[in-house]
mmCIF file of C-alpha atoms in Angstrom:
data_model
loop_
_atom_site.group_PDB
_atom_site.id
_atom_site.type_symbol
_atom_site.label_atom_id
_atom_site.label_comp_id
_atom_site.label_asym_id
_atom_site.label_seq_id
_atom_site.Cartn_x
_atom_site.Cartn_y
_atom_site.Cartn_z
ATOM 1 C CA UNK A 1 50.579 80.826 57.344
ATOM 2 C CA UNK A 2 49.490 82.897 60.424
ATOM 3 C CA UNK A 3 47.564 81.686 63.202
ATOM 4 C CA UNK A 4 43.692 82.969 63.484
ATOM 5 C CA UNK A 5 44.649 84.961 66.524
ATOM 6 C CA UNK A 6 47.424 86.633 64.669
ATOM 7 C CA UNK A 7 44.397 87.766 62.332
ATOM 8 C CA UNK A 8 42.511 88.591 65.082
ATOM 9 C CA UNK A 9 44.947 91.216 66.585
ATOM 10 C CA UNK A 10 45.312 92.616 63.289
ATOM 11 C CA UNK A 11 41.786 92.811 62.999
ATOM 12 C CA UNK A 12 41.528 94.491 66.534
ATOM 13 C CA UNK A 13 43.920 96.607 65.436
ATOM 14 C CA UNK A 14 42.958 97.518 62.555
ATOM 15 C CA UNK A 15 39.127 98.535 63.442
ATOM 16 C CA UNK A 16 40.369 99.716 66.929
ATOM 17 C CA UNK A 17 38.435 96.854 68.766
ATOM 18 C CA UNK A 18 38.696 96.689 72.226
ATOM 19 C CA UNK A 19 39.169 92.972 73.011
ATOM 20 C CA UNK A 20 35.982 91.169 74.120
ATOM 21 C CA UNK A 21 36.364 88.939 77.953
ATOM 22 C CA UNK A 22 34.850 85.859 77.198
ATOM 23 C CA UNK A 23 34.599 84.695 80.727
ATOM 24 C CA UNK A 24 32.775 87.949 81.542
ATOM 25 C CA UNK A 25 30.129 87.667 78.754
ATOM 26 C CA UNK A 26 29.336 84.192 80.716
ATOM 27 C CA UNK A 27 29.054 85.590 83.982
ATOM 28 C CA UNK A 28 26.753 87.895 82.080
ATOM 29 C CA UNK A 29 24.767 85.158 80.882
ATOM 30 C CA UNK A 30 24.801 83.380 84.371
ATOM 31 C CA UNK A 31 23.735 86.486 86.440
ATOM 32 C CA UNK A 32 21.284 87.474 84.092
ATOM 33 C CA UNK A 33 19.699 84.069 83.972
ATOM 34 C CA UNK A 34 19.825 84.054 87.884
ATOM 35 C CA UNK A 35 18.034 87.369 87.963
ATOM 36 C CA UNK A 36 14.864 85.986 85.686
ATOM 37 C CA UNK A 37 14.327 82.998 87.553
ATOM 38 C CA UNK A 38 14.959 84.933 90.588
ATOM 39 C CA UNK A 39 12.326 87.863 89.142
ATOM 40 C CA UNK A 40 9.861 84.138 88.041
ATOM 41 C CA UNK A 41 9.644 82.932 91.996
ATOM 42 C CA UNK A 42 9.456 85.996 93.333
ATOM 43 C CA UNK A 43 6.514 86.533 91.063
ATOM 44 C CA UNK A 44 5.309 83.218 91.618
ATOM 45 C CA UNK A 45 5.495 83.652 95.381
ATOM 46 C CA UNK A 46 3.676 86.654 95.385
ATOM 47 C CA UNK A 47 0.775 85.053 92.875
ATOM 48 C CA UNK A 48 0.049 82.961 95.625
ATOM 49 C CA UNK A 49 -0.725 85.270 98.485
ATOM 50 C CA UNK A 50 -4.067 87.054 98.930
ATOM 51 C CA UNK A 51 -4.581 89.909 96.982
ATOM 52 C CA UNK A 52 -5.722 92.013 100.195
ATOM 53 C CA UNK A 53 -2.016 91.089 101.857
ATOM 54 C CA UNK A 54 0.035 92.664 98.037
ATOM 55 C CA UNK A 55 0.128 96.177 97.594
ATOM 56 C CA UNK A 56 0.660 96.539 93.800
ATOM 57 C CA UNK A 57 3.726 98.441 94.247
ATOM 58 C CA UNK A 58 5.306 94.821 95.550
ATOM 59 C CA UNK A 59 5.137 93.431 91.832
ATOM 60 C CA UNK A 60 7.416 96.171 90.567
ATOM 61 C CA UNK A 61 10.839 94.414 92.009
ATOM 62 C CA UNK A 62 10.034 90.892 90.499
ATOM 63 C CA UNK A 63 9.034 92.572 87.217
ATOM 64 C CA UNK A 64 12.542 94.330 87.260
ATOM 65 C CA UNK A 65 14.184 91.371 88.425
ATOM 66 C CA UNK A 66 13.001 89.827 85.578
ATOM 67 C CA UNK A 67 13.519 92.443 82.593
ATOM 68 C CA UNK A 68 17.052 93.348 83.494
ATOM 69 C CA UNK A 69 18.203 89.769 83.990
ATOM 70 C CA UNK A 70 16.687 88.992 80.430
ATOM 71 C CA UNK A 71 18.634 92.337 79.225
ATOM 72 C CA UNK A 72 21.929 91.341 80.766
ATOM 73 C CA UNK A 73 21.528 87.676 79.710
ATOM 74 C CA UNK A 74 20.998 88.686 75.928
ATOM 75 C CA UNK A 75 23.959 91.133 76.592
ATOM 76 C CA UNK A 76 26.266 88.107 77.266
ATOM 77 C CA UNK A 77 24.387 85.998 74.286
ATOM 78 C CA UNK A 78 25.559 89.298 72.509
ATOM 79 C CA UNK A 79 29.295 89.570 73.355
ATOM 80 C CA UNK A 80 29.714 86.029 72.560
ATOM 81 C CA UNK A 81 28.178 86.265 68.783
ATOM 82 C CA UNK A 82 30.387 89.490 68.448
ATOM 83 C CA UNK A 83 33.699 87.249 69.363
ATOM 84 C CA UNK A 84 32.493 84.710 67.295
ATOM 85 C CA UNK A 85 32.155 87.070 64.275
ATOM 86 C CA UNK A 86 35.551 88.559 64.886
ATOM 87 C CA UNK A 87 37.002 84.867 64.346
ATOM 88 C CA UNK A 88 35.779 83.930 61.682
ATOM 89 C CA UNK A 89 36.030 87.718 59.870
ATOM 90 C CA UNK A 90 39.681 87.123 60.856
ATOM 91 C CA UNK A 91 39.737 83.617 59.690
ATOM 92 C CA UNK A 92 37.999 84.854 56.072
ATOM 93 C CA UNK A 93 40.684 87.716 55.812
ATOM 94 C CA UNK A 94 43.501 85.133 56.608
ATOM 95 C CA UNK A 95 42.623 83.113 53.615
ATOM 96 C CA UNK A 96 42.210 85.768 51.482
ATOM 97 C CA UNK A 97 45.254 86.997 52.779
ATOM 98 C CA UNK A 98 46.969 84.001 51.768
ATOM 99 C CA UNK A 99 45.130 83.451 48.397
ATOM 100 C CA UNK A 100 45.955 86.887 46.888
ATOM 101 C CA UNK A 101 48.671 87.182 43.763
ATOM 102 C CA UNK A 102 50.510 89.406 46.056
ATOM 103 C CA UNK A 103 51.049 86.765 48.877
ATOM 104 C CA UNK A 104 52.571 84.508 46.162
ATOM 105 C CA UNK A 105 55.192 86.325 44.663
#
């Protein structure tokens, strides 16, 4: 019986799937969740000085801060359900694979 990551490359190959870096979607995650806490104190910082010494403009950096380190953290959450999927849809056509009349004979 094939191993799942023989399915896999045939899956890959098959759909034409470029082959997901796990260790990037976690630096994804990590960077992104960096960036919102980074976005949350400098936020929280800024909260705390008098409103006369804040020009309003000053609240646009923690806002993006915060907003793209969400986006890029839910962009690694992403990449790892999409490599998770991919196993197991190559796991599932493995045992069918296996179980068909054709695969007996």
């Amino acid at each position: 019986m094939p191993s799942i990551s023989d399915d896999l490359a045939k899956l890959h190959a098959d759909l034409n799937h470029r082959w997901l870096n796990p260790w990037w979607a976690k630096v994804e995650i990590v960077l992104g969740l960096s960036g919102v806490g980074l976005g949350l104190i400098a936020t929280a910082i800024l909260a705390t000085r008098p409103e006369s010494e804040v020009p309003p403009w000053t609240w646009l950096g923690p806002l993006l801060l915060f907003v793209l380190g969400g986006y890029l953290a839910l962009a690694g959450h992403r990449s790892h359900l999409y490599q998770s999927n991919n196993r197991l849809a190559a796991y599932l056509a493995g045992l069918i694979r296996s179980s068909s009349p054709e695969s007996r004979s």
